[in-house]
Amino acid sequence: MKWSLERKFLVLGCVLVTVIMLLVMVLYISYERDQTRQLIGQQALTTAIAVSEIPEVQHVIDQELDADVLQPFIERIREQSGAEFIVIGDHNSVRYTHPDPDKVGMNMVGGDNEQALVDGENYVSIANGSLGASVRGKSPIHNSDGDIIGIVSVGYMISYVDSLFQQGLIGFLVWLSLIFIIGVAGSFLLAKSIRKDTFGLEPYQIARIYKERGAILESIKEGLIATDQRGHITLVNYSAKEMLHIHDDVIGKPIQEVLPNTELAYVLTKEHREGSFETTINQTVLLVRYKLIDDNGDYGGKVASFQVRSDLQEIIHTLSEVQQYSQDLRAQTHEYTNKLYVISGWLQLGHTDKAKQFIHEEVGKQQSYEKVLFEQITDSTIQAILIGKLSKASEKKIEFTINEDSYINYQWPEQMTAQLVTIIGNIIDNAFDAVVNTVNPEIDIFLTDMGNDLVIEVADNGTGIKTDDYDKIMKQGYSTKDGQNHGYGLSLVQAALIELKGFLEITANEPKGTVFIVYIPKKGGAES
């Protein structure tokens, strides 16, 4: 059974506070008892020294006078000092005074008088006397010549000393109990605070999320890098290390130190920029998206997700192919449905010869196209584009001819797919638009890569383009056609050609129409 965070903190806090309290209590009892006995002992010793210096005491002991002379006097001193007993003895330890008058004249008990009577020392001792165990202060009595003539013993019972200690212990225990309550309450509040900071998650749940996050970050192909408020790296996944050529552990390091003089590092250390951008690092073009981290309304850092632009172009290419195939299928279905209706009508009307002739013409055209498309053109991207445009031309009733001398043997790199689709597709679509109002619309396309370039020549018999408009039509938004959503196709062609280091020529087609000739170098295209 797993304990909750609050329960763990409460139990562990109570155990910790209890252990600390027990240790403190043991130390207190040991130290305070000794300290109390020392203090009482010093008090007894001070009193003993004071009594030993009284001239009357010295005179009585030196002259061996009657003990009854000292008994009342010493008893008053004892009562005022609070001592349990003050015993005065001669050099033979015979009592001159005692709280119990019956014990006067008897020997002192305890066996702890030697240091005072022999060595002349003042000291504190603990011994069992006639009244029981006590703390005693011992001081020798000297005559006028400095000889030791007696001893003063002032004592406090051990039971009295311990009662003083116990009174202090009760107060100490009260404070310990208060500390225990504060410790338990503090543990509970700390658990509540940590639970709030961890969004109510238990430690094992946080550990699970941490492991899952690590697995997710390392499994995704997109690069991820995050920084804190100071611009120090807090997260970087494997894909990001590959794209950015990072080989060391960079967690905790400043992003400016890891990626010096880069736009990515600059943006990740600033708060203001957010959104999608394009940047170049180590000659690799990256598409980057920045997202701010909100820390309860304050700036908490930034996350950058990025991928290589060529990878994105590959996705675009795949989507373009799917879209192209979908359009081709719709066009072919529509066109062949119409042709089937025509053939069916002729057969029902009895015009079988006309139906046969139409079928033979269609088969002949198809065979002619297939020979050029599948035998003389080997690039699958160009094949797909031309098949789609043939179907579209058939649907629009445009005579679309692929020159029989067309020949493409070079396998163009996959990273060029998106650009080829843009260039060829838009050039042919532009020709479709040019012949839309022509009585007998015709488009002829010739393709070859026999030399160092891919050459694509598209000729139409449309309305043509004025010579003054040759430079204008490549600009985005400019169009010779009326209406909206025009003027973008040729600008996209121009952008793709710049990327592939190619160029476009525009000439007039005699007797009418326009010829577009595209040149794409094989070397430049492969490098891009």
Coordinates of C-alpha atoms in Angstrom, one line a residue:
M1 CA 0.0 0.0 0.0
K2 CA 1.4 3.3 -1.1
W3 CA 1.2 6.2 1.4
S4 CA 0.2 9.7 0.2
L5 CA 2.7 12.5 0.3
E6 CA 0.8 14.2 3.2
R7 CA 0.8 11.0 5.3
K8 CA 4.5 10.4 4.6
F9 CA 5.4 13.9 5.7
L10 CA 3.2 13.7 8.8
V11 CA 4.5 10.3 9.9
L12 CA 8.2 11.0 9.1
G13 CA 7.9 14.5 10.6
C14 CA 6.5 13.1 13.9
V15 CA 9.2 10.4 14.0
L16 CA 11.9 13.0 13.3
V17 CA 10.6 15.4 15.9
T18 CA 10.2 12.6 18.5
V19 CA 13.8 11.3 18.0
I20 CA 15.2 14.8 18.3
M21 CA 13.1 15.5 21.4
L22 CA 14.3 12.2 23.0
L23 CA 18.0 13.1 22.3
V24 CA 17.5 16.6 23.6
M25 CA 15.8 15.2 26.7
V26 CA 18.6 12.7 27.5
L27 CA 21.2 15.5 27.0
Y28 CA 19.2 17.9 29.2
I29 CA 18.7 15.4 32.0
S30 CA 22.3 14.4 32.0
Y31 CA 23.6 18.0 31.8
E32 CA 21.1 19.8 33.9
R33 CA 21.3 17.3 36.9
D34 CA 25.1 17.7 37.0
Q35 CA 24.7 21.5 36.6
T36 CA 22.2 21.7 39.4
R37 CA 24.5 19.6 41.8
Q38 CA 27.4 21.8 40.9
L39 CA 25.5 25.0 41.5
I40 CA 24.2 23.8 44.9
G41 CA 27.7 22.4 45.7
Q42 CA 29.2 25.8 45.0
Q43 CA 26.6 27.5 47.2
A44 CA 27.4 25.0 50.0
L45 CA 31.1 25.6 49.6
T46 CA 30.7 29.4 49.7
T47 CA 28.8 29.1 53.0
A48 CA 31.4 26.7 54.4
I49 CA 34.2 29.1 53.6
A50 CA 32.3 32.0 55.1
V51 CA 31.6 30.1 58.4
S52 CA 35.2 28.9 58.6
E53 CA 36.4 32.6 58.6
I54 CA 34.2 33.6 61.5
P55 CA 36.5 34.6 64.4
E56 CA 34.2 33.2 67.1
V57 CA 34.2 29.8 65.4
Q58 CA 37.9 29.8 65.1
H59 CA 38.3 30.8 68.8
V60 CA 35.9 28.1 70.1
I61 CA 37.6 25.4 68.1
D62 CA 41.1 26.6 68.9
Q63 CA 40.4 26.9 72.7
E64 CA 38.3 23.7 72.7
L65 CA 35.4 25.6 74.4
D66 CA 31.9 24.3 75.1
A67 CA 30.1 23.4 71.8
D68 CA 26.9 24.9 73.2
V69 CA 28.3 28.3 72.5
L70 CA 28.2 27.8 68.7
Q71 CA 25.1 25.7 68.3
P72 CA 22.4 28.5 68.3
F73 CA 24.6 30.8 66.3
I74 CA 25.3 28.2 63.5
E75 CA 21.7 27.2 63.4
R76 CA 20.6 30.8 62.6
I77 CA 23.2 30.8 59.7
R78 CA 21.9 27.4 58.5
E79 CA 18.3 28.6 58.4
Q80 CA 19.2 31.8 56.6
S81 CA 21.3 30.0 54.0
G82 CA 18.7 27.2 53.4
A83 CA 21.2 24.5 54.0
E84 CA 20.1 21.1 55.3
F85 CA 23.0 21.1 57.8
I86 CA 26.0 23.0 58.9
V87 CA 28.4 20.8 60.9
I88 CA 31.6 22.1 62.6
G89 CA 34.1 19.6 63.7
D90 CA 37.6 19.7 65.3
H91 CA 40.8 18.3 63.9
N92 CA 39.6 14.8 64.9
S93 CA 36.2 15.2 63.1
V94 CA 34.3 15.4 66.3
R95 CA 31.1 17.5 65.9
Y96 CA 30.7 20.8 67.7
T97 CA 27.4 21.6 65.9
H98 CA 24.7 19.6 64.2
P99 CA 20.9 20.2 63.3
D100 CA 20.2 17.3 65.7
P101 CA 21.7 18.3 69.1
D102 CA 21.9 14.6 70.2
K103 CA 24.6 14.1 67.5
V104 CA 26.9 16.8 68.8
G105 CA 30.1 15.3 70.3
M106 CA 29.9 12.3 67.8
N107 CA 32.3 11.8 64.9
M108 CA 31.3 13.2 61.5
V109 CA 30.0 10.6 59.0
G110 CA 30.9 10.3 55.3
G111 CA 34.7 9.8 55.2
D112 CA 35.2 12.9 53.1
N113 CA 37.1 15.2 55.5
E114 CA 40.7 14.2 54.7
Q115 CA 41.2 16.8 51.9
A116 CA 40.2 19.6 54.3
L117 CA 41.9 18.4 57.6
V118 CA 45.1 17.0 56.0
D119 CA 45.6 19.0 52.7
G120 CA 43.8 22.2 53.8
E121 CA 41.6 22.3 50.6
N122 CA 38.2 23.8 49.9
Y123 CA 36.0 21.4 47.9
V124 CA 32.6 19.9 47.1
S125 CA 31.8 16.3 47.7
I126 CA 28.8 13.9 47.5
A127 CA 28.5 11.4 50.4
N128 CA 26.1 9.6 52.7
G129 CA 26.0 11.2 56.1
S130 CA 23.9 10.7 59.2
L131 CA 20.9 12.4 57.4
G132 CA 21.4 10.6 54.1
A133 CA 23.0 11.3 50.8
S134 CA 23.9 15.0 50.3
V135 CA 26.0 17.5 48.4
R136 CA 28.6 19.0 50.7
G137 CA 30.9 22.0 50.7
K138 CA 34.0 21.4 52.9
S139 CA 36.4 24.1 54.2
P140 CA 39.2 23.8 56.8
I141 CA 39.3 26.1 60.0
H142 CA 42.7 27.7 60.7
N143 CA 44.0 29.3 63.9
S144 CA 45.9 32.5 64.1
D145 CA 49.1 30.6 63.3
G146 CA 47.6 29.1 60.2
D147 CA 47.4 25.6 61.5
I148 CA 44.3 23.4 60.7
I149 CA 42.3 23.1 63.8
G150 CA 38.9 21.9 62.4
I151 CA 36.5 21.7 59.5
V152 CA 33.2 23.2 58.4
S153 CA 30.8 21.0 56.4
V154 CA 27.7 22.6 54.7
G155 CA 25.3 20.2 53.0
Y156 CA 22.1 20.0 50.9
M157 CA 20.2 16.7 50.6
I158 CA 20.3 15.0 47.2
S159 CA 16.5 14.7 47.3
Y160 CA 16.3 18.5 47.6
V161 CA 18.8 19.0 44.7
D162 CA 16.8 16.5 42.5
S163 CA 13.5 18.3 43.4
L164 CA 15.0 21.6 42.0
F165 CA 16.0 19.7 38.8
Q166 CA 12.6 18.1 38.5
Q167 CA 10.9 21.5 38.6
G168 CA 13.1 22.7 35.7
L169 CA 12.4 19.4 33.9
I170 CA 8.6 19.9 34.0
G171 CA 9.0 23.3 32.3
F172 CA 11.3 21.8 29.8
L173 CA 8.9 19.1 29.0
V174 CA 6.1 21.7 28.4
W175 CA 8.3 23.4 25.9
L176 CA 9.2 20.1 24.2
S177 CA 5.5 19.3 23.9
L178 CA 4.9 22.7 22.2
I179 CA 7.8 22.1 19.9
F180 CA 6.4 18.7 19.0
I181 CA 3.0 20.2 18.1
I182 CA 4.7 22.9 16.0
G183 CA 6.8 20.2 14.3
V184 CA 3.7 18.1 13.4
A185 CA 1.8 21.2 12.2
G186 CA 4.8 22.3 10.2
S187 CA 5.1 18.8 8.6
F188 CA 1.4 18.9 7.6
L189 CA 1.6 22.4 6.2
L190 CA 4.8 21.5 4.3
A191 CA 3.1 18.5 2.8
K192 CA 0.2 20.7 1.7
S193 CA 2.5 23.2 0.1
I194 CA 4.5 20.6 -1.8
R195 CA 1.3 18.9 -2.9
K196 CA 0.1 22.2 -4.3
D197 CA 3.5 22.8 -6.0
T198 CA 3.3 19.3 -7.6
F199 CA -0.3 19.9 -8.8
G200 CA -1.7 17.2 -6.4
L201 CA 0.6 14.5 -7.9
E202 CA 2.2 11.9 -5.7
P203 CA 6.0 11.3 -5.9
Y204 CA 5.5 8.0 -7.8
Q205 CA 3.2 9.7 -10.2
I206 CA 5.7 12.4 -10.8
A207 CA 8.4 9.8 -11.4
R208 CA 6.1 8.0 -13.9
I209 CA 5.4 11.3 -15.8
Y210 CA 9.1 12.1 -15.8
K211 CA 9.9 8.7 -17.4
E212 CA 7.1 9.0 -19.9
R213 CA 8.2 12.5 -20.8
G214 CA 11.7 11.3 -21.4
A215 CA 10.5 8.4 -23.6
I216 CA 8.2 10.8 -25.6
L217 CA 10.9 13.4 -26.1
E218 CA 13.4 10.8 -27.4
S219 CA 10.8 9.1 -29.7
I220 CA 9.6 12.2 -31.6
K221 CA 11.5 13.2 -34.8
E222 CA 11.0 16.9 -34.2
G223 CA 13.8 18.7 -32.3
L224 CA 12.9 20.3 -28.9
I225 CA 15.0 22.6 -26.8
A226 CA 13.8 24.6 -23.8
T227 CA 15.4 27.4 -21.7
D228 CA 14.6 29.0 -18.3
Q229 CA 14.2 32.7 -17.4
R230 CA 18.0 33.2 -17.6
G231 CA 18.4 31.5 -21.0
H232 CA 19.9 28.3 -19.5
I233 CA 19.0 25.0 -21.2
T234 CA 16.6 22.9 -19.3
L235 CA 15.6 20.4 -21.9
V236 CA 17.0 19.1 -25.2
N237 CA 16.0 15.8 -26.9
Y238 CA 18.0 13.5 -29.2
S239 CA 16.6 14.9 -32.4
A240 CA 17.6 18.4 -31.4
K241 CA 21.2 17.3 -30.6
E242 CA 21.4 15.6 -34.0
M243 CA 20.1 18.6 -35.9
L244 CA 22.2 21.1 -34.0
H245 CA 25.3 18.9 -33.8
I246 CA 25.4 18.9 -30.0
H247 CA 27.5 16.1 -28.5
D248 CA 28.0 17.0 -24.9
D249 CA 25.6 17.2 -21.9
V250 CA 24.4 20.8 -22.1
I251 CA 21.6 20.9 -19.5
G252 CA 22.1 23.9 -17.3
K253 CA 24.4 25.7 -19.7
P254 CA 23.6 29.1 -21.3
I255 CA 22.1 28.7 -24.8
Q256 CA 24.4 31.5 -26.0
E257 CA 27.4 29.3 -25.0
V258 CA 26.1 26.2 -26.7
L259 CA 24.9 27.8 -29.9
P260 CA 26.9 31.1 -30.1
N261 CA 26.0 33.7 -32.7
T262 CA 22.8 32.0 -33.8
E263 CA 19.3 33.4 -34.2
L264 CA 17.9 30.4 -32.3
A265 CA 20.1 31.2 -29.2
Y266 CA 19.2 34.9 -29.5
V267 CA 15.4 34.2 -29.6
L268 CA 15.5 31.7 -26.7
T269 CA 17.1 34.3 -24.4
K270 CA 14.4 37.0 -25.2
E271 CA 10.8 37.1 -24.1
H272 CA 9.2 39.0 -27.0
R273 CA 9.2 36.6 -29.9
E274 CA 6.7 33.8 -30.3
G275 CA 5.4 31.9 -33.4
S276 CA 6.9 30.2 -36.4
F277 CA 10.1 31.3 -38.1
E278 CA 12.8 30.1 -40.5
T279 CA 16.5 30.1 -39.5
T280 CA 19.8 28.6 -40.7
I281 CA 22.2 26.7 -38.4
N282 CA 25.3 24.9 -39.6
Q283 CA 24.1 25.4 -43.2
T284 CA 20.9 23.6 -42.4
V285 CA 17.6 25.4 -42.9
L286 CA 15.3 24.9 -39.9
L287 CA 11.6 25.7 -39.5
V288 CA 11.3 26.8 -35.8
R289 CA 8.3 27.4 -33.6
Y290 CA 8.7 29.3 -30.4
K291 CA 6.4 29.1 -27.4
L292 CA 6.6 31.0 -24.1
I293 CA 6.3 29.2 -20.8
D294 CA 3.8 31.0 -18.5
D295 CA 4.8 30.8 -14.8
N296 CA 1.7 32.2 -13.1
G297 CA 1.7 35.3 -15.2
D298 CA 5.5 35.7 -15.2
Y299 CA 8.0 34.7 -17.9
G300 CA 9.1 31.2 -17.2
G301 CA 11.3 30.5 -20.2
K302 CA 10.8 29.4 -23.7
V303 CA 10.4 26.2 -25.8
A304 CA 11.6 25.9 -29.4
S305 CA 10.4 23.0 -31.6
F306 CA 12.0 22.7 -35.0
Q307 CA 12.6 20.4 -38.0
V308 CA 14.7 20.4 -41.1
R309 CA 12.9 22.2 -43.9
S310 CA 13.7 19.4 -46.4
D311 CA 11.9 16.9 -44.1
L312 CA 8.9 19.1 -44.2
Q313 CA 9.2 19.4 -48.0
E314 CA 9.1 15.6 -48.1
I315 CA 5.8 15.7 -46.2
I316 CA 4.5 18.4 -48.5
H317 CA 5.5 16.2 -51.5
T318 CA 3.6 13.2 -50.1
L319 CA 0.5 15.3 -49.6
S320 CA 0.8 16.8 -53.0
E321 CA 1.1 13.4 -54.6
V322 CA -2.0 12.2 -52.7
Q323 CA -3.9 15.3 -53.7
Q324 CA -2.7 15.0 -57.3
Y325 CA -3.8 11.3 -57.4
S326 CA -7.2 12.2 -56.0
Q327 CA -7.7 14.9 -58.6
D328 CA -6.5 12.6 -61.4
L329 CA -8.9 9.8 -60.3
R330 CA -11.9 12.3 -60.2
A331 CA -11.0 13.7 -63.6
Q332 CA -10.5 10.2 -65.2
T333 CA -13.7 9.0 -63.7
H334 CA -15.7 11.9 -64.9
E335 CA -14.1 11.8 -68.4
Y336 CA -14.5 8.1 -69.0
T337 CA -18.1 8.2 -67.7
N338 CA -18.9 10.7 -70.3
K339 CA -17.1 8.6 -73.0
L340 CA -19.0 5.5 -71.9
Y341 CA -22.3 7.4 -72.2
V342 CA -21.3 8.4 -75.7
I343 CA -20.4 4.9 -76.8
S344 CA -23.5 3.5 -75.2
G345 CA -25.6 6.1 -77.1
W346 CA -24.0 5.2 -80.4
L347 CA -24.5 1.5 -79.8
Q348 CA -28.2 2.1 -78.9
L349 CA -28.7 4.1 -82.1
G350 CA -27.0 1.4 -84.2
H351 CA -23.9 3.5 -85.0
T352 CA -21.6 0.6 -84.2
D353 CA -18.9 1.7 -86.7
K354 CA -18.7 5.2 -85.2
A355 CA -18.5 3.6 -81.7
K356 CA -15.7 1.3 -82.8
Q357 CA -13.8 4.2 -84.5
F358 CA -14.0 6.2 -81.3
I359 CA -12.8 3.4 -79.2
H360 CA -9.8 2.8 -81.5
E361 CA -8.9 6.5 -81.4
E362 CA -9.0 6.5 -77.6
V363 CA -6.9 3.3 -77.4
G364 CA -4.4 4.8 -79.9
K365 CA -4.0 8.0 -77.9
Q366 CA -3.6 6.0 -74.7
Q367 CA -0.9 3.8 -76.3
S368 CA 0.9 6.8 -77.7
Y369 CA 0.9 8.5 -74.3
E370 CA 1.9 5.3 -72.5
K371 CA 5.0 4.9 -74.8
V372 CA 6.3 8.3 -74.0
L373 CA 5.3 8.3 -70.3
F374 CA 6.6 4.9 -69.3
E375 CA 9.3 4.1 -71.8
Q376 CA 10.9 7.5 -72.5
I377 CA 10.3 9.2 -69.2
T378 CA 11.6 7.3 -66.2
D379 CA 11.2 9.9 -63.4
S380 CA 8.0 8.9 -61.4
T381 CA 7.3 12.5 -60.2
I382 CA 7.2 13.9 -63.7
Q383 CA 5.1 10.8 -64.9
A384 CA 2.6 11.5 -62.1
I385 CA 2.3 15.2 -63.0
L386 CA 1.8 14.5 -66.7
I387 CA -0.8 11.8 -66.2
G388 CA -2.8 14.1 -64.0
K389 CA -2.6 17.0 -66.5
L390 CA -3.6 14.6 -69.4
S391 CA -6.8 13.8 -67.5
K392 CA -7.5 17.4 -66.6
A393 CA -7.0 18.4 -70.3
S394 CA -9.3 15.7 -71.4
E395 CA -11.9 17.0 -69.0
K396 CA -11.5 20.6 -70.2
K397 CA -11.6 19.4 -73.9
I398 CA -8.1 20.7 -74.5
E399 CA -5.8 18.9 -77.0
F400 CA -2.9 18.1 -74.7
T401 CA 0.1 16.6 -76.6
I402 CA 3.3 15.2 -75.1
N403 CA 6.0 15.5 -77.8
E404 CA 7.1 12.0 -78.9
D405 CA 10.7 13.1 -78.8
S406 CA 10.5 13.8 -75.1
Y407 CA 13.1 11.9 -73.2
I408 CA 14.0 12.0 -69.4
N409 CA 16.5 9.4 -68.1
Y410 CA 17.9 11.3 -65.1
Q411 CA 16.5 10.3 -61.7
W412 CA 15.9 13.6 -59.9
P413 CA 16.6 13.7 -56.1
E414 CA 13.6 13.4 -53.8
Q415 CA 14.3 16.8 -52.2
M416 CA 13.5 18.3 -55.6
T417 CA 10.0 16.7 -55.8
A418 CA 8.1 19.7 -54.3
Q419 CA 9.9 22.1 -56.6
L420 CA 9.3 20.0 -59.7
V421 CA 5.6 19.7 -58.9
T422 CA 5.3 23.4 -58.4
I423 CA 7.2 24.3 -61.6
I424 CA 5.7 21.8 -64.1
G425 CA 2.2 21.9 -62.5
N426 CA 1.9 25.7 -62.5
I427 CA 3.4 26.1 -66.1
I428 CA 0.8 23.7 -67.5
D429 CA -2.1 25.2 -65.4
N430 CA -1.1 28.6 -66.7
A431 CA -1.3 27.2 -70.3
F432 CA -4.8 25.8 -69.5
D433 CA -5.9 29.2 -68.4
A434 CA -4.4 30.8 -71.5
V435 CA -6.4 28.6 -74.0
V436 CA -9.7 28.5 -72.1
N437 CA -11.4 30.9 -74.5
T438 CA -9.7 29.5 -77.7
V439 CA -11.9 27.7 -80.3
N440 CA -9.5 24.8 -80.7
P441 CA -7.4 24.8 -77.6
E442 CA -4.1 23.1 -78.0
I443 CA -1.1 22.6 -75.6
D444 CA 2.2 20.9 -76.6
I445 CA 4.8 19.9 -74.0
F446 CA 8.3 18.8 -74.7
L447 CA 10.7 17.5 -72.0
T448 CA 14.4 16.4 -72.2
D449 CA 17.4 16.1 -70.0
M450 CA 19.9 15.0 -72.8
G451 CA 22.3 17.8 -71.8
N452 CA 23.3 19.3 -68.4
D453 CA 19.8 20.7 -67.8
L454 CA 16.2 19.5 -67.6
V455 CA 14.4 21.5 -70.3
I456 CA 10.6 21.8 -70.2
E457 CA 8.9 23.6 -73.1
V458 CA 5.2 24.3 -72.9
A459 CA 3.5 25.9 -75.9
D460 CA -0.1 27.0 -76.1
N461 CA -2.3 28.7 -78.8
G462 CA -4.0 31.0 -76.3
T463 CA -4.3 34.8 -76.3
G464 CA -0.6 35.3 -75.8
I465 CA 1.3 37.7 -73.5
K466 CA 2.3 41.2 -74.4
T467 CA 6.1 41.8 -74.5
D468 CA 5.8 44.5 -71.9
D469 CA 4.2 42.1 -69.5
Y470 CA 7.0 39.5 -69.6
D471 CA 8.7 40.9 -66.5
K472 CA 5.5 41.7 -64.6
I473 CA 3.8 38.3 -64.7
M474 CA 6.5 36.8 -62.5
K475 CA 5.5 39.1 -59.6
Q476 CA 3.1 37.8 -57.0
G477 CA -0.4 39.1 -57.4
Y478 CA 0.0 40.2 -61.0
S479 CA -2.3 38.6 -63.5
T480 CA -3.6 39.2 -67.0
K481 CA -6.9 37.4 -66.0
D482 CA -9.8 39.0 -64.3
G483 CA -11.1 38.0 -60.9
Q484 CA -9.4 37.0 -57.6
N485 CA -7.1 34.2 -56.7
H486 CA -4.9 34.8 -59.7
G487 CA -1.3 36.0 -60.0
Y488 CA 0.4 33.4 -57.7
G489 CA 1.3 30.5 -59.9
L490 CA 4.1 32.0 -61.9
S491 CA 5.5 33.7 -58.7
L492 CA 5.7 30.2 -57.1
V493 CA 7.5 28.9 -60.2
Q494 CA 10.0 31.8 -60.0
A495 CA 10.7 31.0 -56.3
A496 CA 11.2 27.3 -57.0
L497 CA 13.5 28.0 -59.9
I498 CA 15.7 30.4 -57.8
E499 CA 16.0 27.6 -55.2
L500 CA 17.0 25.1 -57.9
K501 CA 19.3 27.7 -59.7
G502 CA 17.2 27.4 -62.8
F503 CA 15.5 30.1 -65.0
L504 CA 12.5 30.7 -67.3
E505 CA 12.2 32.0 -70.8
I506 CA 9.0 33.4 -72.3
T507 CA 8.6 33.8 -76.1
A508 CA 5.7 34.2 -78.5
N509 CA 4.3 31.1 -80.2
E510 CA 3.6 31.7 -83.9
P511 CA 1.0 32.3 -85.2
K512 CA -0.5 32.9 -81.7
G513 CA 0.0 31.9 -78.1
T514 CA 3.0 31.7 -75.8
V515 CA 5.9 29.4 -75.2
F516 CA 7.4 28.9 -71.7
I517 CA 10.8 27.2 -71.6
V518 CA 12.2 26.1 -68.2
Y519 CA 15.9 25.3 -67.6
I520 CA 16.9 23.4 -64.4
P521 CA 20.6 22.4 -64.1
K522 CA 21.1 18.9 -63.0
K523 CA 24.1 19.8 -60.8
G524 CA 22.4 22.8 -59.1
G525 CA 19.2 20.8 -58.6
A526 CA 21.0 17.9 -57.0
E527 CA 22.9 20.2 -54.6
S528 CA 19.8 22.0 -53.5

